[in-house]
XYZ file of C-alpha atoms in Angstrom:
675
model
C 42.639 8.342 -27.267
C 44.129 10.127 -23.911
C 43.088 8.025 -20.830
C 44.298 6.067 -17.767
C 45.188 6.110 -13.671
C 47.505 3.602 -11.557
C 45.364 2.442 -8.598
C 46.462 2.834 -4.788
C 49.114 1.016 -3.299
C 48.154 -2.133 -0.915
C 49.400 -1.257 2.604
C 46.371 -0.235 4.953
C 47.676 -0.022 8.316
C 44.610 0.411 10.371
C 43.186 -2.752 8.294
C 44.566 -6.421 7.952
C 46.626 -6.881 4.809
C 48.893 -9.210 3.449
C 52.995 -8.593 3.383
C 54.380 -6.461 0.877
C 54.690 -7.683 -2.323
C 56.864 -5.570 -4.186
C 56.647 -7.415 -7.898
C 52.880 -5.592 -7.804
C 54.829 -2.053 -7.671
C 56.833 -3.605 -10.365
C 53.766 -4.407 -12.389
C 52.450 -0.635 -11.597
C 55.733 0.431 -13.251
C 54.777 -1.171 -16.386
C 51.116 0.158 -16.526
C 52.067 3.931 -15.896
C 55.164 3.784 -18.260
C 52.629 2.476 -20.893
C 50.352 5.081 -20.685
C 52.725 7.837 -20.405
C 54.678 7.111 -23.293
C 51.501 6.352 -25.236
C 50.173 9.789 -24.521
C 53.170 11.602 -25.469
C 53.293 9.358 -29.011
C 56.476 7.422 -28.072
C 56.225 4.380 -30.732
C 56.096 0.897 -29.809
C 53.232 1.079 -27.319
C 50.155 1.586 -29.942
C 47.790 0.184 -27.079
C 49.748 1.926 -24.062
C 46.083 3.521 -22.994
C 45.237 -0.318 -21.844
C 47.623 0.495 -18.723
C 44.626 1.473 -16.757
C 43.334 -2.269 -17.350
C 46.427 -3.372 -15.448
C 45.613 -0.937 -12.680
C 41.975 -2.014 -12.308
C 43.028 -5.581 -11.945
C 45.277 -4.595 -9.307
C 42.950 -2.351 -7.419
C 40.390 -5.042 -6.968
C 42.983 -7.409 -5.931
C 44.481 -5.213 -3.278
C 41.092 -3.629 -1.901
C 38.934 -6.467 -2.316
C 41.500 -8.257 -0.629
C 41.704 -6.232 2.376
C 37.845 -6.211 2.856
C 37.484 -10.078 2.434
C 40.041 -10.592 5.042
C 38.470 -8.006 7.401
C 35.467 -9.735 7.010
C 36.528 -13.147 7.214
C 38.699 -12.412 10.167
C 36.232 -10.221 12.587
C 33.042 -10.717 11.040
C 32.090 -7.390 9.944
C 33.562 -4.590 8.149
C 35.249 -1.388 9.299
C 34.287 0.811 6.572
C 35.054 4.232 8.161
C 38.672 3.150 8.684
C 38.691 1.781 5.208
C 37.281 5.047 3.838
C 39.595 7.549 5.767
C 42.422 5.531 4.615
C 41.509 5.599 1.080
C 40.892 9.698 1.418
C 44.043 10.008 3.107
C 45.816 8.079 0.117
C 44.329 9.509 -2.347
C 42.894 13.146 -2.154
C 45.921 14.783 -0.897
C 47.881 14.556 -4.607
C 44.788 14.945 -6.476
C 44.046 18.513 -4.711
C 47.490 19.165 -5.219
C 47.201 18.423 -8.968
C 43.820 19.932 -9.089
C 45.187 23.173 -7.743
C 48.128 23.840 -9.898
C 46.138 22.625 -12.993
C 43.579 25.320 -12.307
C 46.023 27.926 -11.671
C 47.557 27.083 -15.172
C 44.525 26.893 -17.090
C 43.212 30.177 -15.962
C 46.376 31.598 -17.508
C 46.408 29.742 -20.946
C 42.831 28.474 -21.778
C 40.316 30.566 -23.782
C 37.315 31.177 -21.923
C 35.120 28.587 -23.538
C 37.728 25.896 -22.625
C 38.284 27.206 -19.382
C 34.332 27.059 -18.620
C 34.462 23.285 -19.516
C 37.616 22.862 -17.310
C 35.299 24.154 -14.306
C 32.984 21.528 -14.948
C 35.560 18.670 -15.257
C 36.802 20.092 -12.029
C 33.639 19.804 -10.242
C 33.015 16.110 -11.776
C 36.140 15.225 -10.803
C 36.037 16.424 -7.028
C 32.867 14.551 -7.183
C 33.896 11.570 -8.506
C 31.900 11.379 -11.553
C 34.386 13.051 -14.308
C 33.585 9.485 -16.483
C 30.175 10.565 -16.183
C 30.618 13.927 -17.624
C 33.310 13.002 -20.167
C 30.979 10.101 -21.257
C 28.159 12.529 -21.783
C 30.356 15.323 -23.462
C 31.343 13.537 -26.226
C 29.788 15.345 -29.231
C 30.359 16.569 -32.648
C 31.271 20.276 -31.149
C 32.783 19.140 -27.894
C 36.039 20.306 -27.089
C 39.180 17.843 -28.128
C 40.944 15.772 -25.517
C 43.820 17.982 -26.094
C 42.229 20.967 -23.997
C 40.713 18.433 -21.500
C 43.148 18.726 -18.753
C 41.198 16.384 -16.279
C 40.322 13.656 -18.721
C 42.494 11.466 -16.966
C 40.456 11.295 -13.910
C 37.922 9.316 -15.249
C 39.474 6.351 -13.969
C 39.468 7.884 -10.757
C 36.115 8.197 -10.692
C 35.351 4.729 -11.909
C 37.924 3.231 -9.193
C 35.854 5.484 -6.433
C 32.919 4.112 -7.728
C 34.307 0.817 -7.307
C 35.065 1.929 -3.641
C 31.477 2.631 -3.383
C 29.757 -0.058 -4.673
C 31.852 -3.046 -3.158
C 32.183 -2.787 0.300
C 28.154 -1.801 0.346
C 27.870 -5.305 -1.892
C 29.772 -6.932 0.636
C 27.936 -5.355 3.626
C 24.350 -6.287 2.314
C 25.841 -9.787 1.817
C 28.040 -10.482 4.535
C 25.968 -12.853 6.238
C 26.377 -15.541 3.699
C 29.848 -15.261 2.273
C 28.953 -17.988 -0.446
C 26.269 -16.242 -1.837
C 28.635 -13.303 -1.925
C 31.127 -14.741 -3.713
C 28.864 -16.042 -6.491
C 27.144 -12.366 -6.537
C 31.022 -11.004 -7.262
C 31.120 -14.221 -10.206
C 27.965 -13.167 -11.509
C 28.680 -9.609 -11.450
C 31.840 -10.091 -13.239
C 30.763 -12.208 -16.071
C 27.586 -9.849 -16.587
C 30.114 -6.571 -16.762
C 31.977 -8.626 -19.096
C 29.449 -9.494 -21.298
C 27.934 -6.137 -21.310
C 31.370 -4.653 -22.128
C 31.932 -7.295 -25.024
C 28.351 -6.374 -25.988
C 28.008 -2.388 -25.991
C 31.425 -1.754 -27.207
C 30.460 -1.745 -30.871
C 27.351 -0.041 -30.462
C 28.706 2.748 -28.113
C 32.491 2.480 -27.692
C 32.109 5.351 -25.420
C 29.755 3.993 -22.982
C 31.966 0.849 -22.693
C 35.080 3.035 -22.076
C 33.782 5.600 -19.638
C 31.048 3.659 -17.610
C 31.593 1.885 -14.161
C 29.157 -1.287 -15.287
C 31.314 -2.089 -18.226
C 34.556 -1.700 -16.245
C 33.626 -3.430 -13.073
C 34.499 -6.585 -14.666
C 38.351 -5.914 -14.320
C 38.034 -4.787 -11.073
C 36.158 -7.923 -10.158
C 38.635 -9.932 -11.742
C 41.176 -8.987 -9.229
C 38.682 -9.054 -6.585
C 37.934 -12.859 -7.223
C 41.613 -13.597 -7.501
C 42.100 -12.303 -3.933
C 39.277 -14.193 -2.309
C 40.533 -17.210 -4.377
C 43.796 -16.802 -2.466
C 42.535 -16.197 0.718
C 40.083 -18.941 0.681
C 42.525 -21.642 -0.471
C 45.447 -20.485 1.105
C 47.172 -20.235 -2.315
C 50.979 -20.167 -2.238
C 51.017 -18.298 -5.345
C 53.862 -19.900 -6.663
C 53.119 -21.883 -9.309
C 54.989 -22.240 -12.388
C 57.786 -20.081 -14.403
C 55.570 -20.349 -17.078
C 52.487 -18.738 -15.698
C 54.733 -15.415 -15.232
C 56.303 -15.358 -18.653
C 52.802 -15.986 -20.069
C 51.259 -13.447 -17.841
C 54.242 -10.692 -19.003
C 54.010 -11.346 -22.669
C 50.003 -10.926 -22.366
C 50.490 -7.675 -20.795
C 53.584 -6.429 -22.973
C 51.563 -7.814 -26.225
C 48.388 -6.059 -25.388
C 50.222 -2.671 -24.465
C 52.032 -2.867 -27.718
C 49.234 -4.253 -30.327
C 45.741 -3.555 -28.908
C 43.638 -1.243 -31.266
C 41.758 1.815 -29.557
C 39.363 0.643 -32.497
C 36.895 -1.489 -30.485
C 38.491 -1.194 -27.430
C 37.995 -2.104 -24.407
C 35.362 -5.139 -25.416
C 37.131 -8.303 -25.658
C 40.662 -6.909 -26.563
C 40.466 -5.309 -22.754
C 40.690 -9.245 -21.654
C 44.293 -9.650 -23.003
C 46.034 -6.972 -20.235
C 43.480 -8.239 -17.522
C 44.425 -11.806 -18.148
C 47.899 -11.140 -18.084
C 47.906 -8.972 -14.847
C 45.782 -11.847 -13.298
C 48.654 -14.875 -14.161
C 51.088 -12.202 -12.730
C 49.698 -11.667 -9.727
C 48.492 -15.265 -8.947
C 52.187 -16.703 -9.759
C 53.773 -13.721 -8.013
C 55.586 -15.591 -5.310
C 57.037 -17.812 -8.001
C 60.964 -17.378 -7.748
C 61.640 -16.716 -11.396
C 63.103 -13.815 -13.426
C 59.938 -12.221 -14.449
C 59.189 -12.036 -10.993
C 62.672 -10.780 -9.848
C 62.843 -8.184 -12.174
C 59.364 -6.740 -11.398
C 60.711 -6.694 -7.719
C 64.011 -4.672 -8.598
C 64.670 -1.600 -7.048
C 63.989 0.685 -9.967
C 60.546 -0.950 -11.027
C 59.367 -0.707 -7.691
C 60.430 2.748 -6.864
C 58.298 3.890 -10.335
C 55.480 1.749 -9.131
C 55.290 3.405 -5.757
C 55.199 6.919 -7.279
C 52.799 5.584 -9.973
C 49.895 7.353 -8.817
C 51.373 10.561 -8.647
C 52.796 10.436 -12.247
C 49.632 9.392 -13.819
C 48.209 12.475 -11.884
C 50.890 14.660 -13.385
C 51.448 13.750 -16.372
C 48.128 14.261 -18.278
C 47.801 18.063 -17.514
C 51.426 18.552 -17.773
C 50.973 17.239 -21.570
C 47.978 19.000 -22.251
C 48.829 22.362 -20.798
C 52.085 22.487 -22.379
C 51.466 21.404 -25.780
C 48.199 24.327 -25.743
C 50.939 26.850 -24.362
C 53.661 25.624 -27.066
C 51.368 25.165 -30.191
C 52.255 21.420 -30.531
C 55.671 20.366 -29.685
C 59.147 20.924 -32.104
C 60.189 17.563 -31.380
C 60.843 14.622 -29.802
C 63.224 16.434 -27.607
C 60.955 18.961 -26.367
C 58.357 16.183 -25.652
C 60.922 14.133 -23.966
C 61.515 17.464 -21.838
C 58.241 17.727 -20.794
C 58.217 14.216 -19.825
C 60.676 14.411 -17.815
C 58.676 17.325 -15.661
C 56.091 14.675 -15.233
C 58.474 12.665 -13.491
C 59.942 15.162 -11.512
C 56.492 16.420 -10.056
C 55.512 12.892 -9.591
C 58.553 12.180 -7.264
C 57.741 15.572 -5.280
C 54.039 14.740 -5.020
C 55.012 11.375 -4.227
C 57.841 12.548 -1.495
C 56.025 15.656 0.263
C 52.443 15.221 -0.057
C 51.214 11.397 -0.988
C 54.241 9.796 1.974
C 53.251 12.531 4.542
C 49.548 12.198 4.539
C 49.416 8.635 4.227
C 51.647 8.401 7.052
C 49.594 10.142 9.207
C 48.198 7.675 12.026
C 45.148 7.676 14.337
C 43.093 10.224 12.206
C 39.476 10.073 13.022
C 36.286 9.983 10.511
C 35.353 14.015 11.759
C 39.053 15.426 11.709
C 39.543 13.601 8.187
C 36.223 14.854 7.046
C 36.791 18.410 8.042
C 40.334 18.357 6.453
C 38.809 17.134 3.145
C 35.908 19.397 3.247
C 38.246 22.983 2.717
C 39.856 21.407 -0.907
C 36.881 20.134 -1.897
C 34.788 23.485 -0.913
C 37.755 25.167 -2.981
C 37.955 23.392 -5.988
C 33.961 23.326 -6.268
C 34.237 27.060 -5.643
C 36.847 27.640 -8.816
C 35.031 25.124 -10.662
C 31.473 26.805 -10.310
C 32.998 30.250 -10.527
C 34.710 29.287 -14.118
C 31.488 27.872 -15.319
C 29.041 30.250 -14.395
C 31.501 32.968 -15.457
C 31.552 31.399 -18.785
C 35.295 31.100 -18.552
C 36.337 34.702 -17.622
C 36.396 36.195 -21.168
C 37.711 39.763 -19.442
C 40.998 38.059 -19.247
C 41.826 38.691 -23.080
C 41.835 41.723 -25.122
C 39.655 43.205 -27.435
C 41.098 41.864 -30.798
C 40.597 38.394 -29.757
C 37.125 38.378 -28.062
C 35.221 37.767 -31.131
C 37.099 35.017 -32.222
C 36.536 33.766 -28.659
C 32.966 34.281 -28.673
C 32.616 32.277 -31.863
C 34.508 29.369 -30.023
C 31.784 28.990 -27.618
C 28.849 30.159 -29.958
C 28.028 26.703 -30.634
C 26.112 26.006 -27.115
C 22.234 25.248 -28.171
C 19.391 24.154 -26.308
C 18.915 20.355 -26.917
C 16.282 19.900 -24.470
C 13.538 19.038 -26.935
C 15.836 16.870 -29.286
C 15.459 12.847 -28.370
C 17.037 9.738 -30.227
C 13.837 7.591 -30.268
C 14.652 3.809 -29.625
C 11.725 2.781 -31.835
C 9.150 3.994 -34.214
C 10.033 4.773 -37.822
C 13.002 7.169 -36.697
C 14.316 4.622 -34.358
C 18.210 5.674 -33.742
C 18.120 8.900 -35.501
C 18.434 11.902 -33.792
C 15.452 14.350 -33.796
C 15.071 18.126 -33.043
C 11.587 19.510 -32.820
C 11.540 23.264 -33.520
C 8.776 25.962 -33.196
C 5.404 25.564 -32.022
C 4.439 22.244 -30.219
C 2.521 20.327 -32.756
C 2.896 17.835 -35.898
C 5.613 19.057 -37.652
C 4.677 20.763 -41.296
C 8.234 21.414 -42.230
C 10.966 18.958 -42.167
C 15.010 19.766 -42.233
C 17.332 16.857 -43.190
C 20.912 17.176 -42.984
C 24.722 16.765 -41.351
C 26.210 18.907 -38.804
C 25.526 21.975 -41.192
C 22.159 21.562 -40.014
C 23.044 21.201 -36.129
C 24.978 24.643 -36.931
C 21.765 26.212 -38.430
C 19.442 25.190 -35.651
C 19.208 28.307 -33.910
C 18.080 30.367 -37.213
C 15.786 27.462 -38.430
C 14.136 27.642 -35.079
C 13.757 31.399 -35.061
C 12.294 30.974 -38.558
C 9.589 28.168 -37.351
C 8.748 30.520 -34.403
C 8.325 33.777 -36.569
C 6.102 31.556 -39.181
C 4.350 29.900 -36.034
C 4.892 26.244 -38.034
C 6.153 23.387 -36.297
C 9.255 21.844 -37.797
C 11.461 19.020 -37.390
C 15.250 18.442 -37.572
C 16.536 14.996 -38.800
C 20.275 14.796 -38.791
C 23.607 12.756 -38.592
C 26.916 13.917 -38.459
C 28.973 13.558 -41.398
C 26.458 11.513 -43.532
C 25.187 13.071 -46.459
C 21.282 13.322 -46.661
C 20.866 11.252 -49.868
C 19.617 7.856 -50.347
C 21.333 4.757 -51.369
C 24.809 6.249 -50.068
C 27.509 4.491 -48.150
C 30.633 6.219 -47.153
C 34.065 5.356 -45.892
C 35.713 8.505 -43.753
C 39.279 8.728 -42.753
C 38.430 9.912 -39.416
C 35.469 7.824 -38.414
C 35.411 4.278 -37.412
C 33.776 1.655 -39.190
C 30.721 1.485 -37.103
C 30.089 5.206 -37.404
C 30.148 4.315 -41.223
C 27.836 2.130 -41.204
C 25.657 3.987 -39.068
C 25.472 6.651 -41.915
C 23.945 4.216 -44.212
C 21.181 2.464 -41.648
C 20.440 5.887 -40.554
C 19.744 7.128 -44.095
C 17.622 4.010 -44.586
C 15.903 4.443 -41.548
C 14.999 8.230 -42.519
C 13.946 7.418 -46.089
C 11.111 5.000 -44.444
C 10.407 7.196 -41.688
C 9.843 10.281 -43.898
C 6.423 8.704 -45.179
C 5.174 8.776 -41.242
C 5.293 12.636 -41.576
C 2.069 13.004 -43.020
C 1.562 16.767 -42.354
C 4.820 17.887 -43.782
C 4.779 19.723 -47.157
C 8.148 21.217 -47.339
C 11.526 19.563 -47.052
C 14.903 21.090 -46.517
C 18.297 19.568 -47.379
C 21.468 20.863 -45.603
C 24.757 19.460 -45.661
C 28.542 19.935 -46.699
C 28.316 19.366 -50.599
C 31.781 20.686 -51.082
C 33.333 17.552 -48.985
C 30.996 15.151 -50.287
C 31.550 16.165 -53.845
C 35.286 16.318 -53.657
C 36.169 13.550 -51.476
C 38.221 16.088 -48.766
C 38.250 18.851 -46.793
C 40.098 22.104 -47.114
C 42.881 24.071 -45.224
C 42.463 23.045 -41.417
C 40.599 19.806 -42.261
C 42.546 18.978 -45.789
C 43.516 15.538 -44.035
C 40.041 14.093 -43.491
C 38.661 12.268 -46.774
C 35.669 10.717 -47.453
C 34.848 8.387 -50.182
C 31.191 7.706 -51.344
C 29.692 4.139 -52.849
C 26.849 2.901 -54.147
C 24.373 3.526 -57.222
C 27.104 2.008 -59.256
C 28.961 5.295 -59.211
C 33.269 5.007 -59.120
C 33.823 8.430 -58.161
C 32.292 10.828 -55.656
C 30.989 13.195 -57.920
C 29.363 9.989 -59.736
C 27.844 8.817 -56.689
C 26.653 12.121 -55.540
C 24.810 12.633 -59.181
C 23.184 9.288 -59.273
C 22.209 9.452 -55.522
C 20.475 12.980 -56.372
C 19.044 10.980 -59.158
C 17.192 8.643 -57.025
C 16.674 10.652 -53.765
C 14.649 13.580 -55.248
C 12.167 11.391 -57.211
C 11.137 10.004 -54.132
C 11.009 12.960 -52.190
C 9.122 14.580 -54.921
C 6.307 11.923 -54.502
C 6.419 12.934 -51.087
C 6.574 16.632 -50.442
C 5.115 19.738 -52.151
C 8.209 21.888 -51.905
C 11.648 20.672 -51.749
C 14.730 23.080 -50.869
C 18.452 22.868 -50.473
C 20.699 25.479 -48.591
C 23.797 26.443 -50.578
C 26.694 25.285 -48.714
C 28.056 28.537 -46.533
C 31.660 29.563 -48.232
C 34.458 27.416 -46.975
C 37.220 29.820 -45.078
C 40.135 27.070 -45.418
C 42.376 28.311 -42.616
C 40.030 29.679 -39.837
C 39.463 27.737 -36.797
C 37.589 30.218 -34.089
C 39.802 28.821 -31.305
C 43.027 28.257 -33.006
C 42.814 31.872 -33.838
C 41.594 33.121 -30.284
C 44.585 31.022 -29.416
C 47.020 32.324 -31.119
C 46.134 36.086 -30.859
C 45.574 35.556 -26.891
C 49.140 34.156 -26.528
C 50.797 36.574 -29.112
C 51.602 33.775 -31.782
C 49.735 36.020 -34.450
C 48.724 39.576 -34.890
C 45.268 40.483 -35.840
C 46.330 41.653 -39.550
C 47.775 38.174 -39.858
C 44.418 36.325 -38.946
C 43.059 34.261 -41.907
C 39.791 36.073 -41.762
C 38.670 36.409 -45.193
C 39.269 34.267 -48.802
C 39.056 35.921 -52.194
C 35.260 35.122 -53.426
C 36.818 33.409 -56.691
C 38.429 31.053 -54.516
C 35.522 30.323 -52.539
C 33.231 29.591 -55.409
C 36.096 27.102 -56.896
C 35.886 25.324 -53.813
C 31.669 24.890 -53.742
C 31.615 24.897 -57.641
C 32.146 21.086 -57.481
C 28.991 20.671 -55.688
C 27.039 23.150 -56.599
C 27.295 21.814 -60.116
C 25.528 18.284 -59.284
C 22.302 20.326 -57.945
C 22.392 22.939 -60.943
C 19.849 20.585 -62.904
C 17.836 20.391 -60.257
C 17.697 23.813 -59.407
C 17.185 24.744 -63.096
C 14.129 22.398 -63.325
C 12.868 23.942 -59.843
C 12.459 20.506 -58.642
C 14.996 22.387 -55.852
C 14.681 25.543 -54.455
C 18.172 27.101 -53.405
C 18.359 28.978 -50.271
C 21.505 31.212 -50.722
C 23.441 32.767 -47.856
C 26.429 34.015 -49.571
C 25.273 37.404 -50.324
C 25.433 37.782 -45.973
C 28.799 36.412 -45.843
C 30.738 37.524 -48.629
C 30.976 40.818 -50.727
C 32.006 41.591 -54.518
C 35.390 40.489 -53.905
C 35.618 38.460 -50.733
C 34.009 36.056 -47.953
C 34.951 36.735 -44.486
C 34.470 35.647 -41.224
C 33.868 38.823 -39.909
C 30.442 40.643 -40.311
C 29.478 43.638 -37.923
C 32.633 43.168 -35.710
C 31.515 39.448 -34.744
C 33.077 36.310 -36.087
C 30.183 34.316 -37.816
C 32.363 31.267 -38.277
C 33.108 28.377 -35.557
C 35.440 26.668 -37.711
C 36.656 27.211 -41.824
C 33.189 25.626 -42.749
C 30.589 25.820 -39.668
C 28.800 28.842 -38.841
C 28.178 30.007 -35.289
C 24.538 30.439 -33.389
C 24.741 34.064 -34.274
C 25.028 33.875 -37.685
C 22.298 31.558 -38.083
C 20.044 33.430 -36.456
C 20.798 36.321 -38.779
C 20.268 34.472 -41.556
C 17.197 33.211 -40.051
C 14.843 35.339 -42.859
C 16.420 33.088 -45.390
C 14.319 30.287 -44.498
C 11.097 31.908 -44.802
C 10.325 30.490 -48.131
C 10.669 27.048 -46.187
C 7.715 27.671 -43.902
C 5.660 29.749 -45.925
C 2.001 27.933 -46.937
C 2.866 25.555 -44.332
C 0.291 26.805 -41.936
C -2.373 24.675 -40.547
């Protein structure tokens, strides 16, 4: 999980503020180093991504304290001055980082990746990148390793906090008591919501402001408490030691699975204790206030901004690091850029005095417009594929050829298919054909939709990624969380009951990665992925698979007139359109060296374990086989290249183009299903 961002510094010269507290900068050092070390895969910081939670508390404490003091002393909020100061503090370093990152991305990213970079550049500039990355988490989404602006999600959360908190204080400024209790309720509700939703949707809890607000509000409430009671922030050395233990223990031991949820409370509580006891003379506070921790804390915002793009772009360009020494070199570059950014960008702009609203807004408009223009151009021009040579373009095209129109797709909250993703295809109306499958079904969507329109027959796609379309199966997958594994069994149970509600459906098609389920492992580029099936008393994957077929097919035969199964397209073990395109584009391989084909007998050997399980049912015509192999293989080999185009997205998923060309294969599924 690639995350996190340091919070702004405390001093705001145009607003009332407390005395400078160097130990808070030292606390920032712990947080930012944890994030950087975690991202560069340095051992010992398994929970380093939680450094952002430390920053959220600090930000809430400093910003909430400034606004509360302003309201208490003057009876009003000087929002214009507040926002001008925030712009001067945050925007220049962000625009410097974004500009340099955009130039580097233009040289190294493939068109689809550069197109997605354009989207993220727009979202980050308007403080909505957390929403973009939340929405973008999908099966075929580009990985975190090419999201050069992924780290800006937390910038967006903080900017949303800078909007929400002052507005709430403005609305309730007439009664500070009511405002205080509104903040307490908001804290409790946000914390409860985060703990509640994390097991169901970790991505939602991680990225979205309402589920992170409690961390910021913890700092706000601490600041209000300190000011209202004139707390001396000098209690007992044990509080600092306990706070440090909670922060360091959390950063070392917190697990990504199930985060944030209750686990985030560990570093949050530790940070609160350290700030609460920050004026107590003890070794912890003296260490945090030392010169080196304070300096690293002062550059923490720039270090956070620069380290992630350096990591992503260098790994991409180098096709991974050669070892710890190279990783250390790129990490050192991040520190150098951070110091330069802090010294020559952050400090000069922050020290500008007397700037008024319109000049600041005018100065902000130019870089904002430039970033939006660059991002928009990258998006509208599909990542500018003309940057690369002709031998690379087929694979570049394949790397982007999975984008589909999902406007008709939905996941019902209730009804017979509650919680299962459904995609109507073809004409409007009650579906007369159902297609049930995993991500291979998603890859074939365009071909199935073409077939549905040509037959004039409504259809319904029912899918769940990584989940075999068979009844009574449970799975444990190496790259899936336990919640995701459990969701597969739940979805299949729901589908079993839901299929009985499809009264007009006469034909059913099953689509899946059968070789994966039968052998229990991927192949070639995804050989490290494993899946263990259980259920029906079977002890091995083939036994479970066979018994699940014995249980599933008779149930389906009772309900549907005809049942089809799609023969899995041959797997090309070492092919990945993105990786091949990258290697060709950057000269790491020649076209002759690209892994584009496989001897047919080897492809058949890989497919055989799954096909053998279906064979008895096909022979008795309980299942009707749809075979794409003649279009993908000749007598001697199977290839990703057909008519000068790559038909594969990765080593086992076809592209949209391939699916559309194969659409005539699905005609038998739709025959005789008209009204």
